[in-house]
Amino acid sequence: MQEMTNVIQEMGNNKDPGDDGIPNEVWKCVGTMLPRYMTAIYNGCLREGVFPQSWKKAKIIPKVKPSKEGSDGVNKFGPISLIDSGSKVLEKLLINRINHHAYSRGHMNENQFGFRPQKSTVDAALAIKACVQESLDAGEVIASISLDVQGAFDAAWWPGVLRELRESKCPQNLYRLTTRYFTQRTAVLSTNSLRTEKAISRGCPQLSFCVPGFWNLQFNSLLQLKFFG
């Protein structure tokens, strides 16, 4: 119950709600008034591996990107995905358990510096510096390649995430819940006179708690590759 309460209370105020129109403040009040009821709901989802269908819908808000104000192209917009508060809580509970499983078993590659506790870009820079210094001391030639993945979160490949969960021997209930999370997801775009809903088969909502954890899982296998000169 305390974990569920903490997750709910950590959600920010004055945030735009998802498609159900219920703001975080209301969800916080419900969690405070009915903590046992709310805990029972989320325990049931975690135990049975069920992600409610109504929580798998993202409300899309097009936002003009900086310096793109004068553009006529569709890429001038950076879509923001708003999800229901109830979904946010279940996502947080899910990814907390997946991360604990993956890191406690040493499954994640140590060369992954992003979205990890006690690590940052400073650690990545220091690791590169040490590698370069070692090569310079040995009189070797050094080459560096940098890759920028366009629309990274939007292109996240769900089968890759699920494969990595299987490789890590993820508990079955968490694997089932993640599978249901990826199944029959939709995105909704509304204007004053139009509402359209489309099924999506890849990517993660930008404001989802699951994004950093799923991103690291997807690219973990890439970091495991061994390169020989």
Coordinates of N, CA, C and O in Angstrom, one line a residue, residues 15-88:
K15 N -0.7 19.1 -14.4 CA -0.4 18.5 -15.7 C -1.6 18.2 -16.5 O -2.7 17.9 -16.0
D16 N -1.5 18.3 -17.8 CA -2.6 18.0 -18.7 C -3.0 16.5 -18.5 O -2.1 15.6 -18.5
P17 N -4.3 16.2 -18.4 CA -4.7 14.8 -18.2 C -4.7 14.0 -19.6 O -4.6 14.6 -20.6
G18 N -4.9 12.7 -19.4 CA -5.0 11.9 -20.6 C -6.4 12.0 -21.2 O -7.1 12.9 -21.0
D19 N -6.7 10.9 -22.0 CA -8.0 11.0 -22.8 C -9.2 10.9 -21.8 O -10.3 11.3 -22.2
D20 N -9.0 10.4 -20.6 CA -10.2 10.3 -19.7 C -10.5 11.6 -19.0 O -11.5 11.7 -18.4
G21 N -9.6 12.6 -19.2 CA -9.8 13.9 -18.6 C -9.7 14.0 -17.1 O -10.0 15.1 -16.5
I22 N -9.2 13.0 -16.5 CA -9.0 13.0 -15.0 C -7.6 13.4 -14.7 O -6.6 12.7 -15.0
P23 N -7.4 14.6 -14.0 CA -6.1 15.1 -13.7 C -5.4 14.3 -12.5 O -6.1 13.6 -11.8
N24 N -4.1 14.5 -12.4 CA -3.4 13.8 -11.3 C -3.9 14.1 -10.0 O -3.9 13.3 -9.1
E25 N -4.3 15.4 -9.8 CA -4.8 15.8 -8.4 C -6.0 14.9 -8.0 O -6.1 14.6 -6.8
V26 N -6.9 14.6 -8.9 CA -8.1 13.8 -8.6 C -7.6 12.4 -8.2 O -8.1 11.7 -7.2
W27 N -6.7 11.8 -9.0 CA -6.2 10.5 -8.7 C -5.5 10.4 -7.4 O -5.6 9.4 -6.7
K28 N -4.8 11.5 -7.0 CA -4.1 11.5 -5.7 C -5.2 11.5 -4.6 O -5.0 10.8 -3.6
C29 N -6.3 12.2 -4.7 CA -7.3 12.2 -3.7 C -7.9 10.8 -3.6 O -8.2 10.4 -2.5
V30 N -8.2 10.1 -4.7 CA -8.7 8.8 -4.7 C -7.8 7.8 -3.9 O -8.2 7.0 -3.1
G31 N -6.5 8.0 -4.3 CA -5.5 7.1 -3.6 C -5.4 7.3 -2.1 O -5.2 6.4 -1.3
T32 N -5.6 8.6 -1.7 CA -5.6 8.9 -0.2 C -6.9 8.4 0.5 O -6.8 7.9 1.6
M33 N -8.0 8.5 -0.2 CA -9.3 8.1 0.4 C -9.5 6.6 0.4 O -10.1 6.1 1.3
L34 N -9.0 6.0 -0.7 CA -9.3 4.5 -0.8 C -8.0 3.8 -1.1 O -7.9 3.1 -2.1
P35 N -7.0 3.8 -0.2 CA -5.7 3.2 -0.5 C -5.8 1.7 -0.6 O -5.1 1.1 -1.5
R36 N -6.6 1.0 0.2 CA -6.7 -0.5 0.1 C -7.4 -0.9 -1.2 O -6.9 -1.9 -1.8
Y37 N -8.4 -0.2 -1.6 CA -9.1 -0.5 -2.9 C -8.1 -0.3 -4.0 O -8.0 -1.1 -4.9
M38 N -7.4 0.8 -4.1 CA -6.4 1.1 -5.1 C -5.3 0.1 -5.2 O -4.9 -0.4 -6.2
T39 N -4.8 -0.3 -4.0 CA -3.7 -1.3 -3.9 C -4.2 -2.6 -4.4 O -3.5 -3.3 -5.1
A40 N -5.5 -3.0 -4.1 CA -6.0 -4.3 -4.6 C -6.1 -4.3 -6.1 O -5.8 -5.3 -6.8
I41 N -6.5 -3.2 -6.7 CA -6.6 -3.1 -8.2 C -5.2 -3.3 -8.8 O -5.0 -4.1 -9.7
Y42 N -4.2 -2.6 -8.3 CA -2.9 -2.7 -8.9 C -2.2 -4.0 -8.6 O -1.5 -4.6 -9.5
N43 N -2.4 -4.6 -7.4 CA -1.9 -5.9 -7.1 C -2.5 -6.9 -8.1 O -1.8 -7.9 -8.5
G44 N -3.8 -6.8 -8.4 CA -4.5 -7.7 -9.3 C -3.9 -7.6 -10.7 O -3.6 -8.6 -11.4
C45 N -3.6 -6.4 -11.2 CA -3.0 -6.2 -12.5 C -1.6 -6.8 -12.5 O -1.2 -7.5 -13.5
L46 N -0.8 -6.6 -11.5 CA 0.6 -7.2 -11.5 C 0.6 -8.7 -11.3 O 1.4 -9.4 -12.0
R47 N -0.3 -9.2 -10.5 CA -0.4 -10.6 -10.3 C -0.9 -11.4 -11.6 O -0.3 -12.4 -12.0
E48 N -1.9 -10.9 -12.2 CA -2.5 -11.6 -13.4 C -1.9 -11.1 -14.7 O -2.2 -11.7 -15.7
G49 N -1.1 -10.1 -14.7 CA -0.5 -9.7 -16.0 C -1.5 -9.0 -16.9 O -1.5 -9.2 -18.1
V50 N -2.3 -8.1 -16.3 CA -3.4 -7.5 -17.0 C -3.2 -6.0 -17.1 O -3.0 -5.3 -16.0
F51 N -3.1 -5.4 -18.3 CA -3.1 -3.9 -18.5 C -4.4 -3.5 -19.1 O -4.6 -3.8 -20.2
P52 N -5.2 -2.8 -18.3 CA -6.6 -2.4 -18.8 C -6.5 -1.7 -20.2 O -5.7 -0.9 -20.4
Q53 N -7.4 -2.1 -21.1 CA -7.5 -1.6 -22.4 C -7.6 -0.1 -22.4 O -7.0 0.6 -23.2
S54 N -8.4 0.5 -21.5 CA -8.7 1.9 -21.5 C -7.5 2.7 -21.1 O -7.4 3.9 -21.3
W55 N -6.5 2.0 -20.5 CA -5.2 2.7 -20.1 C -4.2 2.6 -21.2 O -3.0 3.1 -21.0
K56 N -4.5 2.1 -22.3 CA -3.5 1.9 -23.4 C -3.8 2.9 -24.6 O -3.4 2.6 -25.7
K57 N -4.4 4.0 -24.2 CA -4.7 5.0 -25.2 C -4.0 6.3 -24.9 O -4.0 6.8 -23.8
A58 N -3.2 6.8 -25.9 CA -2.4 8.0 -25.7 C -3.1 9.2 -26.4 O -3.5 9.1 -27.5
K59 N -3.3 10.3 -25.7 CA -3.8 11.5 -26.3 C -2.7 12.4 -26.9 O -1.8 12.7 -26.1
I60 N -2.7 12.6 -28.2 CA -1.6 13.3 -28.8 C -1.9 14.8 -28.9 O -2.9 15.2 -29.4
I61 N -0.9 15.6 -28.5 CA -0.9 17.0 -28.6 C 0.2 17.5 -29.4 O 1.4 17.3 -29.0
P62 N 0.0 18.0 -30.6 CA 1.1 18.5 -31.5 C 1.7 19.8 -30.9 O 0.9 20.7 -30.6
K63 N 3.0 19.8 -30.8 CA 3.7 21.0 -30.2 C 4.7 21.4 -31.2 O 5.6 20.6 -31.7
V64 N 4.7 22.7 -31.6 CA 5.7 23.2 -32.5 C 7.1 23.1 -31.9 O 7.3 23.6 -30.8
K65 N 8.1 22.6 -32.7 CA 9.4 22.5 -32.2 C 10.1 23.8 -32.2 O 9.8 24.7 -33.0
P66 N 11.1 24.0 -31.3 CA 11.8 25.3 -31.3 C 12.5 25.5 -32.7 O 13.0 24.5 -33.2
S67 N 12.5 26.7 -33.1 CA 13.1 27.1 -34.4 C 12.4 26.6 -35.6 O 12.9 26.7 -36.8
K68 N 11.3 25.9 -35.4 CA 10.5 25.4 -36.6 C 9.2 26.2 -36.8 O 8.4 25.7 -37.6
E69 N 9.1 27.3 -36.2 CA 7.8 28.1 -36.2 C 7.5 28.4 -37.7 O 6.3 28.5 -38.0
G70 N 8.5 28.7 -38.5 CA 8.2 29.2 -39.9 C 8.1 28.1 -40.9 O 7.8 28.3 -42.0
S71 N 8.2 26.8 -40.5 CA 8.2 25.7 -41.4 C 6.7 25.3 -41.7 O 5.8 25.5 -40.9
D72 N 6.6 24.8 -43.0 CA 5.3 24.3 -43.4 C 5.2 22.8 -43.4 O 4.2 22.2 -43.7
G73 N 6.4 22.2 -43.0 CA 6.4 20.7 -43.0 C 5.8 20.1 -41.8 O 5.7 20.8 -40.7
V74 N 5.3 18.9 -41.9 CA 4.7 18.2 -40.8 C 5.7 17.9 -39.7 O 5.3 17.8 -38.5
N75 N 7.0 17.9 -40.0 CA 8.0 17.6 -39.0 C 8.3 18.8 -38.1 O 9.1 18.7 -37.2
K76 N 7.5 19.9 -38.3 CA 7.6 21.1 -37.4 C 7.0 20.8 -36.1 O 7.3 21.4 -35.1
F77 N 6.2 19.7 -36.0 CA 5.5 19.4 -34.8 C 6.2 18.2 -34.1 O 6.7 17.3 -34.7
G78 N 6.3 18.4 -32.8 CA 6.8 17.3 -31.9 C 5.7 16.8 -31.1 O 5.2 17.5 -30.1
P79 N 5.1 15.6 -31.4 CA 3.9 15.2 -30.6 C 4.2 14.8 -29.2 O 5.2 14.2 -28.9
I80 N 3.3 15.3 -28.3 CA 3.4 15.0 -26.9 C 2.3 14.0 -26.6 O 1.1 14.2 -27.0
S81 N 2.6 12.9 -26.0 CA 1.6 11.8 -25.7 C 1.2 11.9 -24.2 O 2.0 11.8 -23.3
L82 N -0.1 12.2 -24.0 CA -0.7 12.3 -22.7 C -1.4 11.0 -22.4 O -2.2 10.5 -23.2
I83 N -1.1 10.3 -21.2 CA -1.7 9.1 -20.9 C -2.5 9.3 -19.5 O -2.2 10.2 -18.8
D84 N -3.5 8.4 -19.3 CA -4.3 8.5 -18.1 C -3.4 8.3 -16.8 O -2.5 7.6 -16.8
S85 N -3.8 9.0 -15.8 CA -3.1 8.9 -14.5 C -3.1 7.5 -14.0 O -2.0 7.0 -13.4
G86 N -4.1 6.7 -14.1 CA -4.2 5.3 -13.7 C -3.1 4.5 -14.4 O -2.5 3.6 -13.8
S87 N -2.9 4.8 -15.7 CA -1.9 4.1 -16.5 C -0.5 4.4 -16.0 O 0.4 3.5 -15.9
K88 N -0.3 5.7 -15.7 CA 1.0 6.1 -15.2 C 1.4 5.3 -13.9 O 2.6 4.9 -13.8

